[in-house]
XYZ file of C-alpha atoms in Angstrom:
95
model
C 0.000 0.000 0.000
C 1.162 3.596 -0.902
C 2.271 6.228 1.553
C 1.132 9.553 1.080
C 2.609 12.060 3.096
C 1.697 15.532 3.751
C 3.906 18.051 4.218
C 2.610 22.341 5.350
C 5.564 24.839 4.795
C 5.655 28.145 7.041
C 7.778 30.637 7.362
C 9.255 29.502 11.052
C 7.837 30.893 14.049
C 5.176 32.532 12.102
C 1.240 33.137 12.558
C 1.146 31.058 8.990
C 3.217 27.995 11.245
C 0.045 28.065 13.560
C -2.632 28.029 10.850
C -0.602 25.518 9.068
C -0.295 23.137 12.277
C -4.333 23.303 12.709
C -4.908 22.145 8.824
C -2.304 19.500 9.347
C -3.778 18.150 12.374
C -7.627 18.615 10.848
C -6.276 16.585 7.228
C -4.645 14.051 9.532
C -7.988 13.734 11.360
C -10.087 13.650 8.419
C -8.109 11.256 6.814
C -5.797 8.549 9.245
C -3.575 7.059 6.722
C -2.229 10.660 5.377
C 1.090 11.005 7.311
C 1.861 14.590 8.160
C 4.857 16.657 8.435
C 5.375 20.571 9.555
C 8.592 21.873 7.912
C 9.371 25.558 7.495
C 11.208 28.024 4.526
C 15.151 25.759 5.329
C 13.101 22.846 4.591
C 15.350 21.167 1.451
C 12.439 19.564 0.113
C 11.042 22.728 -0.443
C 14.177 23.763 -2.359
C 14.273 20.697 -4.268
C 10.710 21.086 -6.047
C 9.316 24.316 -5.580
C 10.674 27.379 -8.238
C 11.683 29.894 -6.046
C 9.883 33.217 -7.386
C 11.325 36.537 -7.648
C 11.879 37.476 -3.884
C 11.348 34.348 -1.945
C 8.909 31.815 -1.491
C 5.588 32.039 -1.271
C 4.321 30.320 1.977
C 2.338 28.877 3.074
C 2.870 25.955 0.982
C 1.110 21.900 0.592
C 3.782 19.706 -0.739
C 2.482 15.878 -1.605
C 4.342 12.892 -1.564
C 3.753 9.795 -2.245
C 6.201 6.687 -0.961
C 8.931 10.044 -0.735
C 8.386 10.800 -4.112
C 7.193 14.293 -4.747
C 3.891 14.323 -6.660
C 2.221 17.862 -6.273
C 1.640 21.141 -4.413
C -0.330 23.970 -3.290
C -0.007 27.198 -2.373
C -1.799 29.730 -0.478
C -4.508 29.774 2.697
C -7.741 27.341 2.149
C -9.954 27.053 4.678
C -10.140 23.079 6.125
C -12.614 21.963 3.851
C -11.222 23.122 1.293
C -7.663 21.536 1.989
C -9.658 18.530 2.982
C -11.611 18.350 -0.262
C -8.108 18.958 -2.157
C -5.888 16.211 -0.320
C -9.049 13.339 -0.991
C -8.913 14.067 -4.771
C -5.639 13.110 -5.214
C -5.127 10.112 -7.058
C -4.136 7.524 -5.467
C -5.259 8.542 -1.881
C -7.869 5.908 -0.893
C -9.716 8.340 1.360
């Protein structure tokens, strides 16, 4: 069986780190076989597959992976059904 994993990127020590925590926790909730990570802006994932823009990253960010292999992403604030909704239409994810 696959392992998805999902990973929120935050600027450290940020009110974004917070809000990003809560939609972790409410996805891992939601859906018990998601594994789910916390990482912040030093994060070398993030610098492996995510085009840094013109002055820095935009965060907060929803990396997916999927047995460690990175598959997609998603930037911005959702509210938790909407970040919910996203992470069970991935292909793939029995949710």
């Amino acid at each position: 069986m696959a392992t998805h994993k999902i990973v929120g990127v935050a600027f450290a020590d940020s009110d974004n780190s917070v809000y990003i925590n809560m939609q972790l926790d409410a996805i891992k909730k939601a859906i018990p076989s998601v594994e789910i990570e916390l990482a912040d802006e030093t994060d070398s994932r993030l610098h492996r597959y995510i085009p840094q823009k013109p002055g820095g990253y935009r965060l907060p960010i929803f990396m997916v992976f999927k047995d460690n292999f990175f598959k997609t992403h998603r930037v911005g604030k959702y509210s938790t059904e909407e970040i919910i909704t996203w992470v069970q239409s991935l292909p793939g994810l029995n949710a």
